[in-house]
Coordinates of C-alpha atoms in Angstrom, one line a residue:
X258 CA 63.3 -22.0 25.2
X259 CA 59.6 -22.2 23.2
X260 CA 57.9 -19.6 25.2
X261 CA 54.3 -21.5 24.8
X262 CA 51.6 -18.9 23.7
X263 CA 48.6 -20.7 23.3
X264 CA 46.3 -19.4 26.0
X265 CA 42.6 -20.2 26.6
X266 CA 43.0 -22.9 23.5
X267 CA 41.9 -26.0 23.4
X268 CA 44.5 -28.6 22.1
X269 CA 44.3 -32.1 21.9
X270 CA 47.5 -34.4 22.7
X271 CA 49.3 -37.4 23.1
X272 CA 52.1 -39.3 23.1
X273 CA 51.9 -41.2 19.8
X274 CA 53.6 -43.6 17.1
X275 CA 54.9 -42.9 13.6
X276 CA 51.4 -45.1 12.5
X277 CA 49.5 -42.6 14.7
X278 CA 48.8 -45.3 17.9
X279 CA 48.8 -43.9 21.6
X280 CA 48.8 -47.8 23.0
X281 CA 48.9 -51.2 21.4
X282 CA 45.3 -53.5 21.2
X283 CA 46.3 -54.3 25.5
X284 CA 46.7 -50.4 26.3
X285 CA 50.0 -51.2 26.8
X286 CA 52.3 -48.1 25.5
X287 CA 55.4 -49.8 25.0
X288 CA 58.2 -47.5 24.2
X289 CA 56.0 -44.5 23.7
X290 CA 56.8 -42.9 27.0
X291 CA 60.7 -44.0 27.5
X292 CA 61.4 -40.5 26.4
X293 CA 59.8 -38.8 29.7
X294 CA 62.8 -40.7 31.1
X295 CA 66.0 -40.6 29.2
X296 CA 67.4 -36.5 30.2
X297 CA 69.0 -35.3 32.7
X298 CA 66.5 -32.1 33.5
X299 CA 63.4 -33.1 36.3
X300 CA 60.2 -32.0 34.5
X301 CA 58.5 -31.8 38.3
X302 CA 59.6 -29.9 41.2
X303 CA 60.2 -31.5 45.0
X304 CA 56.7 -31.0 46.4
X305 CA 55.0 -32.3 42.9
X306 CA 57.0 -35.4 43.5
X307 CA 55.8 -35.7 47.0
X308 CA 52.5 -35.5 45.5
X309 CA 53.2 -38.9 44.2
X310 CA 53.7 -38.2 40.4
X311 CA 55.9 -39.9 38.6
X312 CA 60.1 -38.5 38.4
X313 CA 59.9 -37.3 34.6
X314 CA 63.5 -36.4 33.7
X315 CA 63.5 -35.1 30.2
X316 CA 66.4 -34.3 27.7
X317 CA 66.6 -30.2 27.8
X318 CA 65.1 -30.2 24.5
X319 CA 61.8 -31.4 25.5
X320 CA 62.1 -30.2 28.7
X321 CA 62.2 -26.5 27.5
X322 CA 58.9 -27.4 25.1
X323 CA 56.7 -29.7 27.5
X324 CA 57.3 -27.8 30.7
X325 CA 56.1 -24.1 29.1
X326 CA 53.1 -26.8 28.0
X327 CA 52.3 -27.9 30.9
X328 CA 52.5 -24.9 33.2
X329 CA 49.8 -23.7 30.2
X330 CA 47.3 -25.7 31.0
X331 CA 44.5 -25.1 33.2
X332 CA 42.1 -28.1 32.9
X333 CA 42.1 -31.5 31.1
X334 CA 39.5 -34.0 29.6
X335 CA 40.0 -37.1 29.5
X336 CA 37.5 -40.4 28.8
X337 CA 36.1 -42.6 30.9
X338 CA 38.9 -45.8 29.2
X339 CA 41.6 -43.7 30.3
X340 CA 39.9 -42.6 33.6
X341 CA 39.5 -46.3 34.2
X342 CA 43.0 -46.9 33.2
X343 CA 44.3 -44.4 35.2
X344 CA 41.9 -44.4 38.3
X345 CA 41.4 -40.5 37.0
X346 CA 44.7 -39.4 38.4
X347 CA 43.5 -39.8 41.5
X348 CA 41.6 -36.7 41.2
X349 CA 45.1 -35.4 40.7
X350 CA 46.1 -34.5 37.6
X351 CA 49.5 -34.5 35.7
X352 CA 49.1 -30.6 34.7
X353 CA 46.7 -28.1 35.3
X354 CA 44.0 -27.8 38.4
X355 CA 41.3 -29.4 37.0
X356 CA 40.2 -32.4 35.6
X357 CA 37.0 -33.2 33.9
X358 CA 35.6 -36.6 32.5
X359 CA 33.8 -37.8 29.6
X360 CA 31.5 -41.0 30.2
X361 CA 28.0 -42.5 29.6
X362 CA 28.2 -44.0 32.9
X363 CA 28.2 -42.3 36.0
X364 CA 31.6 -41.6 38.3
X365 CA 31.7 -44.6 40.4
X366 CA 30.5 -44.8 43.8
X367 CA 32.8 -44.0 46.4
X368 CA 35.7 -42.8 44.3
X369 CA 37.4 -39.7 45.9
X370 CA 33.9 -38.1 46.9
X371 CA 36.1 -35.1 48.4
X372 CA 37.3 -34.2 44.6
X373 CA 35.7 -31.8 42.2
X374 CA 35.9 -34.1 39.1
X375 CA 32.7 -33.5 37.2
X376 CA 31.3 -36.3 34.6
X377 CA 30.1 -35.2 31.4
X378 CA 28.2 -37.6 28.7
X379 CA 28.9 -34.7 26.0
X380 CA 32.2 -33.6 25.0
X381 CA 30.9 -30.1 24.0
X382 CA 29.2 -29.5 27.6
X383 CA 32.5 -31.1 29.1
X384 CA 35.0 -28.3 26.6
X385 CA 32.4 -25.5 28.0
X386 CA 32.8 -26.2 31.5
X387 CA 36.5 -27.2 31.5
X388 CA 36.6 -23.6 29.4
X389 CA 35.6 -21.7 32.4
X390 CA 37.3 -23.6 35.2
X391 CA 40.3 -22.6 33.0
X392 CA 39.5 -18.9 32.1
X393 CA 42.0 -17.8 29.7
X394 CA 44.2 -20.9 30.3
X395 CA 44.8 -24.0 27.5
X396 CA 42.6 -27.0 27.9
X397 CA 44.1 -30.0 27.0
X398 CA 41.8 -33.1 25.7
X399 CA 43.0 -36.0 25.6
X400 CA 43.9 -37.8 22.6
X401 CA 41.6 -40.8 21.1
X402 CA 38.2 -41.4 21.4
X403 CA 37.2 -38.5 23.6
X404 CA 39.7 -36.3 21.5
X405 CA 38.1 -37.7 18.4
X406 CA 35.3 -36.4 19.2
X407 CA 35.7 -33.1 20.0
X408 CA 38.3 -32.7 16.9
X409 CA 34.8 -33.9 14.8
X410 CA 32.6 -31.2 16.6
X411 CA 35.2 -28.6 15.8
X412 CA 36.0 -28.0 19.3
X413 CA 39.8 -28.6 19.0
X414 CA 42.0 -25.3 17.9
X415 CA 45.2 -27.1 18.1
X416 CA 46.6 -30.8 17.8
X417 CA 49.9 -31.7 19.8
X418 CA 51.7 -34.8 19.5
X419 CA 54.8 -36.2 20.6
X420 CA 55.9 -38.8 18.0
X421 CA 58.2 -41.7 18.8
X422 CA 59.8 -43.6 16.5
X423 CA 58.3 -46.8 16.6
X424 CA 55.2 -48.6 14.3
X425 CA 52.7 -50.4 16.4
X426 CA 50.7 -51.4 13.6
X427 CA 47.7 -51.8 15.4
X428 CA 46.4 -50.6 18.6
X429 CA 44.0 -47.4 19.8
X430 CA 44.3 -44.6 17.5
X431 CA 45.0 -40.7 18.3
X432 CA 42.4 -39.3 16.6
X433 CA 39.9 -42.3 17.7
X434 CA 37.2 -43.2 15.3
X435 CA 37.5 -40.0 13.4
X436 CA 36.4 -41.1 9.4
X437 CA 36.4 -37.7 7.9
X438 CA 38.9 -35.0 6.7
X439 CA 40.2 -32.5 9.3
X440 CA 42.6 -30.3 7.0
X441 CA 45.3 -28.8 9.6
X442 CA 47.7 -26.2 9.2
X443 CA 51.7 -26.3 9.1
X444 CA 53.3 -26.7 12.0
X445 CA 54.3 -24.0 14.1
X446 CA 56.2 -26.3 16.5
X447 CA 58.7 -29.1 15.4
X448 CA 60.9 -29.7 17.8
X449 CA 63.2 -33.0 18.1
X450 CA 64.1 -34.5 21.1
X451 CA 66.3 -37.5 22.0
X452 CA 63.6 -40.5 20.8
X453 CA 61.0 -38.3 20.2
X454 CA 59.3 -35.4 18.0
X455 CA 57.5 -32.2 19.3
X456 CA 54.8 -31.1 16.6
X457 CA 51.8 -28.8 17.1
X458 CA 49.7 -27.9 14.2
X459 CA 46.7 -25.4 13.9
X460 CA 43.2 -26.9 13.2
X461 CA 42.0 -25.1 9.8
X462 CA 39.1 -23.6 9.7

C-alpha cells in the first residue's frame, strides 16, 4: 500500500487524458472516470454511501493509492464551472471536510444557506483560508482553470493526475490557461492501474 505522506500540501489533481484534457469541449468526461468503476474494492464505506456519493469500486491498485489520498485531504477548491457543474457537491464534498469556491460572482441565492462553503474571487485568499480550515492536512485544488491559476501564482507544491488512456484532442485543459513554463520534478508516484495511471510530481522551485 502507498502510505500517502503529503500533509498540509497543496496539490492540484484530476482525472485526465494522454493530451492533458479533464473533459471534452461539452464537459462531457467520456471514459475518463470508467476506472472509478471497473475493481472489485469499494473506495467508500456504508454510511458515505448513504450520504449519497457515488459506489466507486476500484481495482486494488488504485484503491491502495486514491484511498490513502483521499483520507489526506482536508479541504478542496474548486471553480465556480465545476461548482455549476456539480451544484458544489451539495455542500458535500467527495473527500475532506471542507469545501471552498473560486468565483467572480457571488454563491447563488438560496443554495444550501445552512452550509459553510465560502466564495472567494482570488485563488490565493481561497489557498489561505482552505489552508487553515485544513491545518496540517493536504488541500486539494482542482484541476483547470482555478488550478491553473494557482499552479501560475506558485501556490501548488504538488501536481496529481490520473491519466487514462484515451486522446480527446480538444476539450478543457488540466492546467487551464497556463502559457508559461512550470518545470516539475520526477515523479515520486507512478502507479498503474487497470485503465489508468497514478503520477504525482513535485512543483520545482
Amino acid at each position: 500500500m502507498v502510505v500517502y505522506t503529503g500533509m498540509g500540501k497543496v496539490i492540484m489533481h484530476a482525472v485526465v487524458s494522454v493530451d492533458g484534457f479533464i473533459a471534452d469541449d461539452n464537459d462531457e468526461v467520456g471514459p475518463l472516470f470508467d476506472w472509478y468503476f471497473n475493481g472489485d474494492v469499494p473506495l467508500v464505506d456504508d454510511e458515505a454511501l448513504e450520504q449519497n456519493h457515488v459506489p466507486f469500486r476500484l481495482g486494488r491498485r488504485s484503491y491502495e493509492y486514491v484511498r490513502p489520498f483521499w483520507d489526506s485531504i482536508g479541504s478542496i477548491i474548486q471553480g465556480r464551472h465545476l461548482f455549476d457543474l456539480t451544484n458544489g457537491w451539495e455542500a458535500q464534498p467527495p473527500a475532506g471536510e471542507h469545501l471552498l469556491v473560486v468565483s467572480h460572482r457571488p454563491k447563488p441565492q438560496g443554495w444550501h444557506p445552512e452550509a459553510d462553503v465560502p466564495f472567494f474571487d482570488d485563488i490565493a485568499a481561497a489557498v489561505a483560508e482552505a489552508q487553515r480550515r485544513a491545518g496540517d492536512r493536504v488541500v486539494c485544488v482542482c484541476a483547470g482553470v482555478v488550478g491553473g491559476q494557482a499552479l501560475a501564482a506558485g501556490l501548488v507544491d504538488e501536481v496529481a493526475m490520473d491519466v487514462v488512456p484515451v486522446v480527446f484532442g480538444s476539450g478543457k485543459r488540466y492546467f487551464g490557461q497556463v502559457d508559461t513554463r512550470h518545470m516539475l520534478e520526477d515523479p515520486d508516484v507512478v502507479i498503474r492501474g487497470d485503465r489508468v495511471l497514478h503520477l504525482k510530481y513535485r512543483v520545482r522551485r
